[in-house]
Amino acid sequence: MKKSMTKYSTVGLISGILIICLFIFALFYFQHTESSAEEPVITQQEGYQVATINVKSDGFYPANIEVQAGVPTKLNFKKRSGFTCIRSVDSKDLGIDVYLEKGDNFTTLKDLKPGTYKFDCGMYMYHGTITVK
């Protein structure tokens, strides 16, 4: 009798652990993220043009943005979830290297000349461009 109780206790413990693991997986996998379609990519704030770039688990959205030359620019790399491999953004073209925290991550760019500037995640897996016109 004691041996069968131990067997049921072990099965119950393992089942409980599996259920908890599945719940945690579902919580993070199916987490609700707000749609970026509702917010404009370029806004004007306090004399700056602010470009919001959403950082997701599979890249930057939008990956290609256009800004105006001669207007001070702020880039906001908005990271809605901490569960993404994208930890930083860098660009030799723009002279930036930004560690990304969850939420808003602003970096200021001044005197952008017309042209196309590339940026990448820290591992160079995901890319984007900023076109200045």
PDB file of C-alpha atoms in Angstrom:
ATOM      1  CA  MET A   1       0.000   0.000   0.000  1.00  0.00           C
ATOM      2  CA  LYS A   2       2.783   2.431   0.867  1.00  0.00           C
ATOM      3  CA  LYS A   3       4.573   1.740  -2.432  1.00  0.00           C
ATOM      4  CA  SER A   4       1.476   2.642  -4.500  1.00  0.00           C
ATOM      5  CA  MET A   5       1.004   5.895  -2.524  1.00  0.00           C
ATOM      6  CA  THR A   6       4.597   6.882  -3.328  1.00  0.00           C
ATOM      7  CA  LYS A   7       3.990   6.070  -6.977  1.00  0.00           C
ATOM      8  CA  TYR A   8       0.862   8.262  -7.076  1.00  0.00           C
ATOM      9  CA  SER A   9       2.658  11.069  -5.236  1.00  0.00           C
ATOM     10  CA  THR A  10       5.490  11.043  -7.772  1.00  0.00           C
ATOM     11  CA  VAL A  11       3.081  11.011 -10.731  1.00  0.00           C
ATOM     12  CA  GLY A  12       1.075  13.850  -9.175  1.00  0.00           C
ATOM     13  CA  LEU A  13       4.217  15.905  -8.550  1.00  0.00           C
ATOM     14  CA  ILE A  14       5.469  15.446 -12.108  1.00  0.00           C
ATOM     15  CA  SER A  15       2.015  16.248 -13.515  1.00  0.00           C
ATOM     16  CA  GLY A  16       1.838  19.398 -11.410  1.00  0.00           C
ATOM     17  CA  ILE A  17       5.264  20.548 -12.583  1.00  0.00           C
ATOM     18  CA  LEU A  18       4.316  19.934 -16.229  1.00  0.00           C
ATOM     19  CA  ILE A  19       1.067  21.880 -15.849  1.00  0.00           C
ATOM     20  CA  ILE A  20       2.903  24.814 -14.276  1.00  0.00           C
ATOM     21  CA  CYS A  21       5.506  24.759 -17.070  1.00  0.00           C
ATOM     22  CA  LEU A  22       2.794  24.720 -19.739  1.00  0.00           C
ATOM     23  CA  PHE A  23       1.007  27.619 -18.034  1.00  0.00           C
ATOM     24  CA  ILE A  24       4.201  29.697 -17.920  1.00  0.00           C
ATOM     25  CA  PHE A  25       4.939  28.895 -21.571  1.00  0.00           C
ATOM     26  CA  ALA A  26       1.402  29.871 -22.617  1.00  0.00           C
ATOM     27  CA  LEU A  27       1.587  33.068 -20.576  1.00  0.00           C
ATOM     28  CA  PHE A  28       4.684  34.296 -22.397  1.00  0.00           C
ATOM     29  CA  TYR A  29       3.949  32.819 -25.822  1.00  0.00           C
ATOM     30  CA  PHE A  30       0.425  34.182 -26.099  1.00  0.00           C
ATOM     31  CA  GLN A  31       1.007  37.448 -24.273  1.00  0.00           C
ATOM     32  CA  HIS A  32      -1.057  40.310 -25.630  1.00  0.00           C
ATOM     33  CA  THR A  33       0.909  42.924 -27.520  1.00  0.00           C
ATOM     34  CA  GLU A  34      -0.661  46.132 -28.673  1.00  0.00           C
ATOM     35  CA  SER A  35      -0.959  46.705 -32.390  1.00  0.00           C
ATOM     36  CA  SER A  36       1.541  49.176 -33.769  1.00  0.00           C
ATOM     37  CA  ALA A  37      -0.883  50.107 -36.556  1.00  0.00           C
ATOM     38  CA  GLU A  38      -2.605  52.530 -34.190  1.00  0.00           C
ATOM     39  CA  GLU A  39       0.411  54.708 -33.520  1.00  0.00           C
ATOM     40  CA  PRO A  40       2.106  56.791 -36.210  1.00  0.00           C
ATOM     41  CA  VAL A  41       5.704  56.015 -37.052  1.00  0.00           C
ATOM     42  CA  ILE A  42       6.794  59.680 -37.179  1.00  0.00           C
ATOM     43  CA  THR A  43       5.470  62.281 -34.738  1.00  0.00           C
ATOM     44  CA  GLN A  44       6.508  65.832 -33.863  1.00  0.00           C
ATOM     45  CA  GLN A  45       7.476  66.543 -30.235  1.00  0.00           C
ATOM     46  CA  GLU A  46       9.177  69.662 -28.851  1.00  0.00           C
ATOM     47  CA  GLY A  47      10.966  70.543 -32.097  1.00  0.00           C
ATOM     48  CA  TYR A  48      12.024  66.953 -32.839  1.00  0.00           C
ATOM     49  CA  GLN A  49      10.693  64.469 -35.287  1.00  0.00           C
ATOM     50  CA  VAL A  50      10.317  61.232 -33.328  1.00  0.00           C
ATOM     51  CA  ALA A  51      10.445  57.927 -35.181  1.00  0.00           C
ATOM     52  CA  THR A  52       9.031  54.987 -33.222  1.00  0.00           C
ATOM     53  CA  ILE A  53      10.456  51.614 -34.188  1.00  0.00           C
ATOM     54  CA  ASN A  54       8.888  48.593 -32.490  1.00  0.00           C
ATOM     55  CA  VAL A  55      11.338  45.916 -31.383  1.00  0.00           C
ATOM     56  CA  LYS A  56       9.812  42.452 -31.596  1.00  0.00           C
ATOM     57  CA  SER A  57      11.178  38.939 -31.363  1.00  0.00           C
ATOM     58  CA  ASP A  58      11.554  38.743 -35.142  1.00  0.00           C
ATOM     59  CA  GLY A  59      12.930  42.174 -35.966  1.00  0.00           C
ATOM     60  CA  PHE A  60      12.213  45.884 -36.211  1.00  0.00           C
ATOM     61  CA  TYR A  61       8.805  47.243 -37.280  1.00  0.00           C
ATOM     62  CA  PRO A  62       8.875  49.180 -39.477  1.00  0.00           C
ATOM     63  CA  ALA A  63      12.327  48.167 -40.595  1.00  0.00           C
ATOM     64  CA  ASN A  64      12.584  51.092 -43.013  1.00  0.00           C
ATOM     65  CA  ILE A  65      11.588  54.626 -42.088  1.00  0.00           C
ATOM     66  CA  GLU A  66      11.863  58.032 -43.725  1.00  0.00           C
ATOM     67  CA  VAL A  67      12.656  61.281 -41.915  1.00  0.00           C
ATOM     68  CA  GLN A  68      13.241  64.851 -43.064  1.00  0.00           C
ATOM     69  CA  ALA A  69      16.732  66.280 -43.393  1.00  0.00           C
ATOM     70  CA  GLY A  70      17.598  69.303 -41.295  1.00  0.00           C
ATOM     71  CA  VAL A  71      15.148  68.474 -38.481  1.00  0.00           C
ATOM     72  CA  PRO A  72      16.532  67.136 -35.176  1.00  0.00           C
ATOM     73  CA  THR A  73      15.479  63.509 -34.864  1.00  0.00           C
ATOM     74  CA  LYS A  74      14.858  61.141 -31.998  1.00  0.00           C
ATOM     75  CA  LEU A  75      14.582  57.423 -32.531  1.00  0.00           C
ATOM     76  CA  ASN A  76      12.441  55.497 -30.073  1.00  0.00           C
ATOM     77  CA  PHE A  77      13.203  51.790 -30.138  1.00  0.00           C
ATOM     78  CA  LYS A  78      10.078  50.596 -28.316  1.00  0.00           C
ATOM     79  CA  LYS A  79      10.468  47.178 -26.752  1.00  0.00           C
ATOM     80  CA  ARG A  80       7.099  45.880 -25.549  1.00  0.00           C
ATOM     81  CA  SER A  81       8.430  42.597 -24.199  1.00  0.00           C
ATOM     82  CA  GLY A  82      11.578  41.609 -22.386  1.00  0.00           C
ATOM     83  CA  PHE A  83      11.416  38.215 -24.091  1.00  0.00           C
ATOM     84  CA  THR A  84      13.291  38.900 -27.300  1.00  0.00           C
ATOM     85  CA  CYS A  85      16.856  38.206 -28.305  1.00  0.00           C
ATOM     86  CA  ILE A  86      17.250  41.809 -29.482  1.00  0.00           C
ATOM     87  CA  ARG A  87      19.172  43.384 -26.624  1.00  0.00           C
ATOM     88  CA  SER A  88      20.775  46.332 -28.401  1.00  0.00           C
ATOM     89  CA  VAL A  89      20.790  48.401 -31.571  1.00  0.00           C
ATOM     90  CA  ASP A  90      23.910  49.735 -33.204  1.00  0.00           C
ATOM     91  CA  SER A  91      24.807  51.665 -36.294  1.00  0.00           C
ATOM     92  CA  LYS A  92      28.225  52.673 -37.483  1.00  0.00           C
ATOM     93  CA  ASP A  93      26.502  54.977 -40.005  1.00  0.00           C
ATOM     94  CA  LEU A  94      24.681  56.868 -37.222  1.00  0.00           C
ATOM     95  CA  GLY A  95      27.285  56.445 -34.491  1.00  0.00           C
ATOM     96  CA  ILE A  96      24.900  54.785 -32.040  1.00  0.00           C
ATOM     97  CA  ASP A  97      25.072  51.760 -29.764  1.00  0.00           C
ATOM     98  CA  VAL A  98      21.974  51.562 -27.560  1.00  0.00           C
ATOM     99  CA  TYR A  99      21.209  48.908 -24.947  1.00  0.00           C
ATOM    100  CA  LEU A 100      17.459  48.262 -25.039  1.00  0.00           C
ATOM    101  CA  GLU A 101      15.316  48.053 -21.937  1.00  0.00           C
ATOM    102  CA  LYS A 102      11.637  47.129 -21.950  1.00  0.00           C
ATOM    103  CA  GLY A 103       9.610  50.202 -22.933  1.00  0.00           C
ATOM    104  CA  ASP A 104      10.821  53.382 -24.628  1.00  0.00           C
ATOM    105  CA  ASN A 105      14.488  53.708 -25.617  1.00  0.00           C
ATOM    106  CA  PHE A 106      15.234  57.146 -27.072  1.00  0.00           C
ATOM    107  CA  THR A 107      18.378  58.201 -28.869  1.00  0.00           C
ATOM    108  CA  THR A 108      18.891  61.653 -30.386  1.00  0.00           C
ATOM    109  CA  LEU A 109      20.374  62.226 -33.836  1.00  0.00           C
ATOM    110  CA  LYS A 110      21.432  65.683 -34.990  1.00  0.00           C
ATOM    111  CA  ASP A 111      22.416  67.063 -38.388  1.00  0.00           C
ATOM    112  CA  LEU A 112      21.292  64.105 -40.479  1.00  0.00           C
ATOM    113  CA  LYS A 113      22.298  64.614 -44.081  1.00  0.00           C
ATOM    114  CA  PRO A 114      20.222  63.139 -46.926  1.00  0.00           C
ATOM    115  CA  GLY A 115      21.015  59.497 -47.478  1.00  0.00           C
ATOM    116  CA  THR A 116      20.287  56.015 -46.184  1.00  0.00           C
ATOM    117  CA  TYR A 117      21.624  54.871 -42.834  1.00  0.00           C
ATOM    118  CA  LYS A 118      21.647  51.250 -41.675  1.00  0.00           C
ATOM    119  CA  PHE A 119      21.095  49.915 -38.162  1.00  0.00           C
ATOM    120  CA  ASP A 120      21.286  46.375 -36.781  1.00  0.00           C
ATOM    121  CA  CYS A 121      20.546  44.430 -33.643  1.00  0.00           C
ATOM    122  CA  GLY A 122      23.598  43.626 -31.536  1.00  0.00           C
ATOM    123  CA  MET A 123      23.981  40.188 -33.140  1.00  0.00           C
ATOM    124  CA  TYR A 124      23.543  41.516 -36.725  1.00  0.00           C
ATOM    125  CA  MET A 125      20.577  39.209 -37.314  1.00  0.00           C
ATOM    126  CA  TYR A 126      17.937  41.927 -37.763  1.00  0.00           C
ATOM    127  CA  HIS A 127      18.400  45.079 -39.806  1.00  0.00           C
ATOM    128  CA  GLY A 128      16.708  48.322 -40.660  1.00  0.00           C
ATOM    129  CA  THR A 129      17.304  51.583 -42.488  1.00  0.00           C
ATOM    130  CA  ILE A 130      16.610  55.243 -41.943  1.00  0.00           C
ATOM    131  CA  THR A 131      16.258  57.246 -45.141  1.00  0.00           C
ATOM    132  CA  VAL A 132      16.774  60.973 -44.774  1.00  0.00           C
ATOM    133  CA  LYS A 133      15.194  63.095 -47.514  1.00  0.00           C
TER     134      LYS A 133
END
